[in-house]
């Protein structure tokens, strides 16, 4: 279980207020899409959840516990770019998390531990549809396959929260539809809560169980510095989408 | 590919023939036959005084110095470059220092090296290290800094600690660049070696060239220059092959 509670969060850079009065409870296993115009702070909010940046004020709780300040294994992430390591093969990329968490200062597994990790990694690679590409390097993969790899790499750590920063923004529509299908299946299979930033409203409503819009309520040039963005819309998708429960409603065209 | 080399040889032969027709004792542009004799004398006949074949003993002495210099520089560059590139505090402290050291003209330090370290091998190797290590350090530090922030965050979410990330993310992505940097520094390394050998030595390729200069022995100087060039080109090729063999991914198009 992984409920996220955000209490009165503010983010300021010097005198510039970016986010203000963000209070939000994200239910365990929900799939939240953050949308909004460019510069509305949705990516900043995601980076705060990730631990890459710190909030100026306010609290973030995971299951009642404060969120650790530094990024760690309880949070998985997929960026639009640079999410995978170019010097490792597909298998090496997926194994890396295991090698970090289990192998200590050598950061490399040997013997039986390695064989177990490899079979687990291979199952994961198969699951995201990259079977047969284990020995390829990321630069030999298409953009869609690279994002599948980034997902597999993150999921190996079984994170409580998966954070996605415009992960499919650079993909062709057909490939994006395929990866949406995968994303939905993974959401239904796993226990994690997903927060995704996207600028694509169609994607937001196709995938998410809840869509939240960030906006600056006061956006005149002279107001920009003193007022940040906050939550202006908060829609639960209807009929409700619940992880692990089949929905009898399918949006036309995309997702299953 | 061979055409420019052949043009050079033909142009030289024409020039040499014209000069030799004017004055059969001309020493500036000896004919190809003259080279043959000199090579026979230097590379295949033992020197009557020392009983050694001069080209080989010179080559051995010079290669020992240059590889010691390159090796020490590489180790230093890797250690300092990684630390400067990875740790912002160390960067703030050391980067300006390394940048300033890189600007010191190494040849101006040569008298100091001779005074402090004596006229033996140490001062020559030290000159090579002082000449090329700072540049290599700066280049590696830049490469380490260039690694996308996303990769490091991703590694942290895969539960990597700083040491593991240095070992599995930074190091392998920097090593190919280190090899390339070695290749680029081969030219300066030879420059410093020959300068040091010219001033004080009793063996080495640079020593020999400057020794026979007194007798206008162009028939020895030209083959020696050609031999040094060949050694440098071969070293560079071997290093590049080594990089492709160990780091096949570095040859692929960079992944976004």
Short mmCIF file of N, CA, C and O in Angstrom, two decimals, chain A residues 139-222:
data_model
loop_
_atom_site.label_atom_id
_atom_site.label_comp_id
_atom_site.label_asym_id
_atom_site.label_seq_id
_atom_site.Cartn_x
_atom_site.Cartn_y
_atom_site.Cartn_z
N UNK A 139 21.29 2.32 -27.58
CA UNK A 139 21.30 3.08 -28.84
C UNK A 139 20.89 2.22 -30.02
O UNK A 139 20.65 2.73 -31.10
N UNK A 140 20.79 0.90 -29.83
CA UNK A 140 20.32 0.03 -30.91
C UNK A 140 18.82 -0.19 -30.83
O UNK A 140 18.26 -0.91 -31.64
N UNK A 141 18.16 0.41 -29.84
CA UNK A 141 16.71 0.24 -29.67
C UNK A 141 15.98 1.46 -30.20
O UNK A 141 16.54 2.56 -30.25
N UNK A 142 14.70 1.27 -30.56
CA UNK A 142 13.87 2.41 -30.95
C UNK A 142 13.46 3.17 -29.68
O UNK A 142 13.62 2.67 -28.56
N UNK A 143 12.92 4.37 -29.88
CA UNK A 143 12.52 5.18 -28.74
C UNK A 143 11.52 4.47 -27.84
O UNK A 143 11.63 4.50 -26.61
N UNK A 144 10.54 3.78 -28.46
CA UNK A 144 9.54 3.07 -27.67
C UNK A 144 10.15 1.93 -26.87
O UNK A 144 9.81 1.73 -25.71
N UNK A 145 11.09 1.21 -27.49
CA UNK A 145 11.72 0.09 -26.78
C UNK A 145 12.57 0.61 -25.63
O UNK A 145 12.65 -0.01 -24.57
N UNK A 146 13.22 1.77 -25.85
CA UNK A 146 14.03 2.34 -24.77
C UNK A 146 13.16 2.67 -23.56
O UNK A 146 13.56 2.45 -22.42
N UNK A 147 11.94 3.20 -23.81
CA UNK A 147 11.07 3.55 -22.69
C UNK A 147 10.55 2.28 -22.00
O UNK A 147 10.37 2.26 -20.79
N UNK A 148 10.33 1.22 -22.79
CA UNK A 148 9.96 -0.06 -22.16
C UNK A 148 11.07 -0.54 -21.26
O UNK A 148 10.84 -1.04 -20.15
N UNK A 149 12.31 -0.38 -21.75
CA UNK A 149 13.46 -0.78 -20.96
C UNK A 149 13.53 0.03 -19.66
O UNK A 149 13.75 -0.52 -18.57
N UNK A 150 13.30 1.34 -19.78
CA UNK A 150 13.35 2.20 -18.59
C UNK A 150 12.30 1.76 -17.58
O UNK A 150 12.53 1.75 -16.38
N UNK A 151 11.11 1.36 -18.09
CA UNK A 151 10.05 0.86 -17.20
C UNK A 151 10.49 -0.42 -16.50
O UNK A 151 10.36 -0.56 -15.28
N UNK A 152 11.03 -1.36 -17.30
CA UNK A 152 11.45 -2.64 -16.72
C UNK A 152 12.51 -2.42 -15.66
O UNK A 152 12.46 -3.01 -14.58
N UNK A 153 13.44 -1.53 -15.94
CA UNK A 153 14.52 -1.22 -15.00
C UNK A 153 13.96 -0.67 -13.69
O UNK A 153 14.37 -1.08 -12.61
N UNK A 154 12.98 0.22 -13.79
CA UNK A 154 12.39 0.81 -12.59
C UNK A 154 11.56 -0.24 -11.84
O UNK A 154 11.61 -0.31 -10.61
N UNK A 155 10.83 -1.07 -12.57
CA UNK A 155 9.91 -2.01 -11.92
C UNK A 155 10.64 -3.13 -11.17
O UNK A 155 10.11 -3.71 -10.25
N UNK A 156 11.89 -3.41 -11.59
CA UNK A 156 12.67 -4.44 -10.88
C UNK A 156 12.81 -4.13 -9.40
O UNK A 156 12.96 -5.01 -8.58
N UNK A 157 12.77 -2.84 -9.05
CA UNK A 157 12.95 -2.45 -7.65
C UNK A 157 11.64 -2.50 -6.87
O UNK A 157 11.61 -2.17 -5.70
N UNK A 158 10.54 -2.85 -7.56
CA UNK A 158 9.21 -2.88 -6.94
C UNK A 158 8.96 -1.59 -6.14
O UNK A 158 8.73 -1.63 -4.92
N UNK A 159 9.00 -0.43 -6.81
CA UNK A 159 8.83 0.84 -6.08
C UNK A 159 7.40 1.00 -5.58
O UNK A 159 6.47 0.44 -6.16
N UNK A 160 7.25 1.76 -4.49
CA UNK A 160 5.90 2.07 -4.00
C UNK A 160 5.23 3.07 -4.92
O UNK A 160 4.03 3.04 -5.12
N UNK A 161 6.05 4.00 -5.41
CA UNK A 161 5.52 5.06 -6.26
C UNK A 161 6.34 5.08 -7.55
O UNK A 161 7.57 5.03 -7.50
N UNK A 162 5.64 5.12 -8.67
CA UNK A 162 6.34 5.25 -9.95
C UNK A 162 6.06 6.64 -10.50
O UNK A 162 4.89 7.04 -10.63
N UNK A 163 7.12 7.39 -10.80
CA UNK A 163 6.98 8.75 -11.29
C UNK A 163 7.36 8.78 -12.76
O UNK A 163 8.42 8.29 -13.14
N UNK A 164 6.50 9.35 -13.58
CA UNK A 164 6.75 9.38 -15.01
C UNK A 164 6.74 10.84 -15.46
O UNK A 164 5.76 11.55 -15.26
N UNK A 165 7.85 11.28 -16.06
CA UNK A 165 7.95 12.67 -16.51
C UNK A 165 7.86 12.72 -18.03
O UNK A 165 8.86 12.54 -18.72
N UNK A 166 6.68 12.95 -18.54
CA UNK A 166 6.41 12.94 -19.99
C UNK A 166 7.10 11.76 -20.67
O UNK A 166 7.85 11.94 -21.63
N UNK A 167 6.84 10.54 -20.19
CA UNK A 167 7.65 9.41 -20.65
C UNK A 167 7.41 9.06 -22.11
O UNK A 167 8.29 8.52 -22.76
N UNK A 168 6.21 9.36 -22.61
CA UNK A 168 5.89 8.91 -23.98
C UNK A 168 5.76 10.09 -24.94
O UNK A 168 5.30 9.93 -26.06
N UNK A 169 6.20 11.27 -24.47
CA UNK A 169 6.01 12.48 -25.26
C UNK A 169 6.73 12.47 -26.59
O UNK A 169 6.30 13.10 -27.54
N UNK A 170 7.85 11.74 -26.67
CA UNK A 170 8.66 11.80 -27.89
C UNK A 170 8.35 10.64 -28.84
O UNK A 170 9.04 10.47 -29.83
N UNK A 171 7.31 9.86 -28.55
CA UNK A 171 7.06 8.65 -29.35
C UNK A 171 6.02 8.90 -30.44
O UNK A 171 5.15 9.76 -30.31
N UNK A 172 6.08 8.10 -31.51
CA UNK A 172 5.07 8.16 -32.56
C UNK A 172 3.74 7.66 -32.02
O UNK A 172 3.71 6.83 -31.11
N UNK A 173 2.62 8.14 -32.61
CA UNK A 173 1.30 7.76 -32.07
C UNK A 173 1.07 6.26 -31.98
O UNK A 173 0.58 5.77 -30.96
N UNK A 174 1.46 5.51 -33.00
CA UNK A 174 1.20 4.07 -32.98
C UNK A 174 1.96 3.39 -31.84
O UNK A 174 1.42 2.58 -31.09
N UNK A 175 3.23 3.75 -31.72
CA UNK A 175 4.08 3.18 -30.68
C UNK A 175 3.58 3.60 -29.32
O UNK A 175 3.58 2.83 -28.36
N UNK A 176 3.08 4.84 -29.25
CA UNK A 176 2.57 5.33 -27.97
C UNK A 176 1.35 4.51 -27.54
O UNK A 176 1.22 4.16 -26.36
N UNK A 177 0.48 4.18 -28.50
CA UNK A 177 -0.70 3.38 -28.15
C UNK A 177 -0.29 2.02 -27.59
O UNK A 177 -0.84 1.55 -26.60
N UNK A 178 0.74 1.40 -28.20
CA UNK A 178 1.21 0.10 -27.71
C UNK A 178 1.73 0.21 -26.29
O UNK A 178 1.45 -0.64 -25.44
N UNK A 179 2.49 1.25 -26.04
CA UNK A 179 3.12 1.37 -24.73
C UNK A 179 2.07 1.77 -23.69
O UNK A 179 2.17 1.43 -22.51
N UNK A 180 0.99 2.46 -24.13
CA UNK A 180 -0.13 2.74 -23.22
C UNK A 180 -0.76 1.44 -22.74
O UNK A 180 -1.09 1.27 -21.57
N UNK A 181 -0.93 0.51 -23.68
CA UNK A 181 -1.50 -0.79 -23.33
C UNK A 181 -0.64 -1.48 -22.27
O UNK A 181 -1.15 -1.99 -21.26
N UNK A 182 0.68 -1.44 -22.51
CA UNK A 182 1.61 -2.03 -21.54
C UNK A 182 1.49 -1.34 -20.18
O UNK A 182 1.44 -1.98 -19.13
N UNK A 183 1.44 0.00 -20.24
CA UNK A 183 1.39 0.78 -19.01
C UNK A 183 0.17 0.42 -18.18
O UNK A 183 0.22 0.24 -16.96
N UNK A 184 -0.98 0.27 -18.86
CA UNK A 184 -2.21 -0.09 -18.15
C UNK A 184 -2.09 -1.47 -17.51
O UNK A 184 -2.51 -1.68 -16.37
N UNK A 185 -1.51 -2.38 -18.27
CA UNK A 185 -1.38 -3.74 -17.74
C UNK A 185 -0.48 -3.74 -16.51
O UNK A 185 -0.80 -4.34 -15.48
N UNK A 186 0.65 -3.03 -16.61
CA UNK A 186 1.58 -2.99 -15.48
C UNK A 186 0.91 -2.36 -14.25
O UNK A 186 1.09 -2.80 -13.13
N UNK A 187 0.13 -1.32 -14.50
CA UNK A 187 -0.56 -0.65 -13.39
C UNK A 187 -1.52 -1.62 -12.70
O UNK A 187 -1.63 -1.67 -11.48
N UNK A 188 -2.21 -2.42 -13.52
CA UNK A 188 -3.16 -3.38 -12.95
C UNK A 188 -2.46 -4.52 -12.22
O UNK A 188 -2.98 -5.02 -11.23
N UNK A 189 -1.28 -4.92 -12.70
CA UNK A 189 -0.59 -6.07 -12.12
C UNK A 189 0.13 -5.75 -10.82
O UNK A 189 0.26 -6.59 -9.95
N UNK A 190 0.68 -4.52 -10.73
CA UNK A 190 1.58 -4.21 -9.62
C UNK A 190 0.82 -3.47 -8.52
O UNK A 190 -0.34 -3.14 -8.67
N UNK A 191 1.53 -3.23 -7.42
CA UNK A 191 0.91 -2.60 -6.25
C UNK A 191 1.18 -1.10 -6.21
O UNK A 191 0.83 -0.44 -5.25
N UNK A 192 1.85 -0.57 -7.24
CA UNK A 192 2.38 0.79 -7.07
C UNK A 192 1.36 1.87 -7.42
O UNK A 192 0.41 1.66 -8.16
N UNK A 193 1.60 3.04 -6.85
CA UNK A 193 0.87 4.25 -7.19
C UNK A 193 1.68 4.97 -8.27
O UNK A 193 2.90 5.04 -8.18
N UNK A 194 0.97 5.47 -9.29
CA UNK A 194 1.69 6.10 -10.40
C UNK A 194 1.33 7.58 -10.47
O UNK A 194 0.15 7.94 -10.37
N UNK A 195 2.33 8.43 -10.61
CA UNK A 195 2.10 9.85 -10.89
C UNK A 195 2.80 10.17 -12.20
O UNK A 195 4.01 9.94 -12.32
N UNK A 196 2.03 10.67 -13.16
CA UNK A 196 2.59 10.93 -14.48
C UNK A 196 2.38 12.38 -14.88
O UNK A 196 1.26 12.89 -14.76
N UNK A 197 3.44 13.04 -15.31
CA UNK A 197 3.30 14.38 -15.89
C UNK A 197 3.16 14.21 -17.39
O UNK A 197 3.92 13.46 -18.00
N UNK A 198 2.19 14.87 -17.98
CA UNK A 198 2.05 14.80 -19.43
C UNK A 198 1.48 16.11 -19.94
O UNK A 198 0.81 16.84 -19.20
N UNK A 199 1.79 16.45 -21.20
CA UNK A 199 1.14 17.63 -21.79
C UNK A 199 0.05 17.18 -22.75
O UNK A 199 -0.56 17.97 -23.41
N UNK A 200 -0.16 15.87 -22.81
CA UNK A 200 -1.11 15.30 -23.77
C UNK A 200 -2.38 14.91 -23.01
O UNK A 200 -2.41 13.92 -22.29
N UNK A 201 -3.43 15.71 -23.20
CA UNK A 201 -4.67 15.47 -22.45
C UNK A 201 -5.28 14.12 -22.79
O UNK A 201 -5.82 13.41 -21.93
N UNK A 202 -5.17 13.75 -24.07
CA UNK A 202 -5.73 12.47 -24.49
C UNK A 202 -5.05 11.33 -23.73
O UNK A 202 -5.72 10.41 -23.24
N UNK A 203 -3.71 11.43 -23.62
CA UNK A 203 -2.97 10.42 -22.88
C UNK A 203 -3.42 10.39 -21.42
O UNK A 203 -3.63 9.34 -20.83
N UNK A 204 -3.57 11.60 -20.85
CA UNK A 204 -3.98 11.68 -19.45
C UNK A 204 -5.31 10.96 -19.23
O UNK A 204 -5.45 10.14 -18.31
N UNK A 205 -6.28 11.22 -20.09
CA UNK A 205 -7.60 10.62 -19.88
C UNK A 205 -7.64 9.16 -20.31
O UNK A 205 -8.51 8.41 -19.88
N UNK A 206 -6.72 8.74 -21.18
CA UNK A 206 -6.67 7.33 -21.57
C UNK A 206 -6.15 6.46 -20.44
O UNK A 206 -6.64 5.37 -20.19
N UNK A 207 -5.12 6.96 -19.74
CA UNK A 207 -4.41 6.10 -18.80
C UNK A 207 -4.86 6.27 -17.36
O UNK A 207 -4.96 5.31 -16.61
N UNK A 208 -5.09 7.52 -16.96
CA UNK A 208 -5.14 7.80 -15.53
C UNK A 208 -6.47 7.41 -14.91
O UNK A 208 -7.47 7.22 -15.60
N UNK A 209 -6.44 7.28 -13.58
CA UNK A 209 -7.69 7.12 -12.85
C UNK A 209 -8.13 8.48 -12.30
O UNK A 209 -9.25 8.64 -11.85
N UNK A 210 -7.22 9.44 -12.35
CA UNK A 210 -7.53 10.77 -11.83
C UNK A 210 -6.65 11.77 -12.58
O UNK A 210 -5.45 11.53 -12.76
N UNK A 211 -7.24 12.86 -13.03
CA UNK A 211 -6.49 13.87 -13.78
C UNK A 211 -6.49 15.17 -13.00
O UNK A 211 -7.56 15.65 -12.61
N UNK A 212 -5.29 15.71 -12.74
CA UNK A 212 -5.17 16.93 -11.95
C UNK A 212 -4.50 18.00 -12.79
O UNK A 212 -3.46 17.74 -13.40
N UNK A 213 -5.12 19.18 -12.83
CA UNK A 213 -4.56 20.28 -13.63
C UNK A 213 -3.89 21.30 -12.72
O UNK A 213 -4.45 21.69 -11.70
N UNK A 214 -2.69 21.70 -13.08
CA UNK A 214 -1.96 22.78 -12.40
C UNK A 214 -2.10 24.02 -13.26
O UNK A 214 -1.96 23.96 -14.48
N UNK A 215 -2.33 25.16 -12.61
CA UNK A 215 -2.44 26.40 -13.36
C UNK A 215 -2.09 27.56 -12.44
O UNK A 215 -2.23 27.45 -11.23
N UNK A 216 -1.69 28.68 -13.05
CA UNK A 216 -1.51 29.89 -12.27
C UNK A 216 -2.82 30.66 -12.29
O UNK A 216 -3.21 31.16 -13.34
N UNK A 217 -3.48 30.79 -11.15
CA UNK A 217 -4.75 31.52 -11.15
C UNK A 217 -4.53 33.01 -11.46
O UNK A 217 -5.39 33.66 -12.02
N UNK A 218 -3.39 33.52 -11.07
CA UNK A 218 -3.08 34.92 -11.39
C UNK A 218 -1.88 34.92 -12.31
O UNK A 218 -0.78 34.62 -11.88
N UNK A 219 -2.10 35.23 -13.56
CA UNK A 219 -1.04 35.04 -14.55
C UNK A 219 -0.73 36.33 -15.31
O UNK A 219 -0.15 36.30 -16.38
N UNK A 220 -1.15 37.50 -14.76
CA UNK A 220 -0.74 38.75 -15.42
C UNK A 220 0.74 38.96 -15.14
O UNK A 220 1.26 38.53 -14.11
N UNK A 221 1.47 39.59 -16.08
CA UNK A 221 2.94 39.69 -15.92
C UNK A 221 3.35 40.23 -14.55
O UNK A 221 4.31 39.72 -13.96
N UNK A 222 2.63 41.24 -14.03
CA UNK A 222 3.06 41.81 -12.75
C UNK A 222 2.72 40.89 -11.58
O UNK A 222 3.24 41.08 -10.48
#
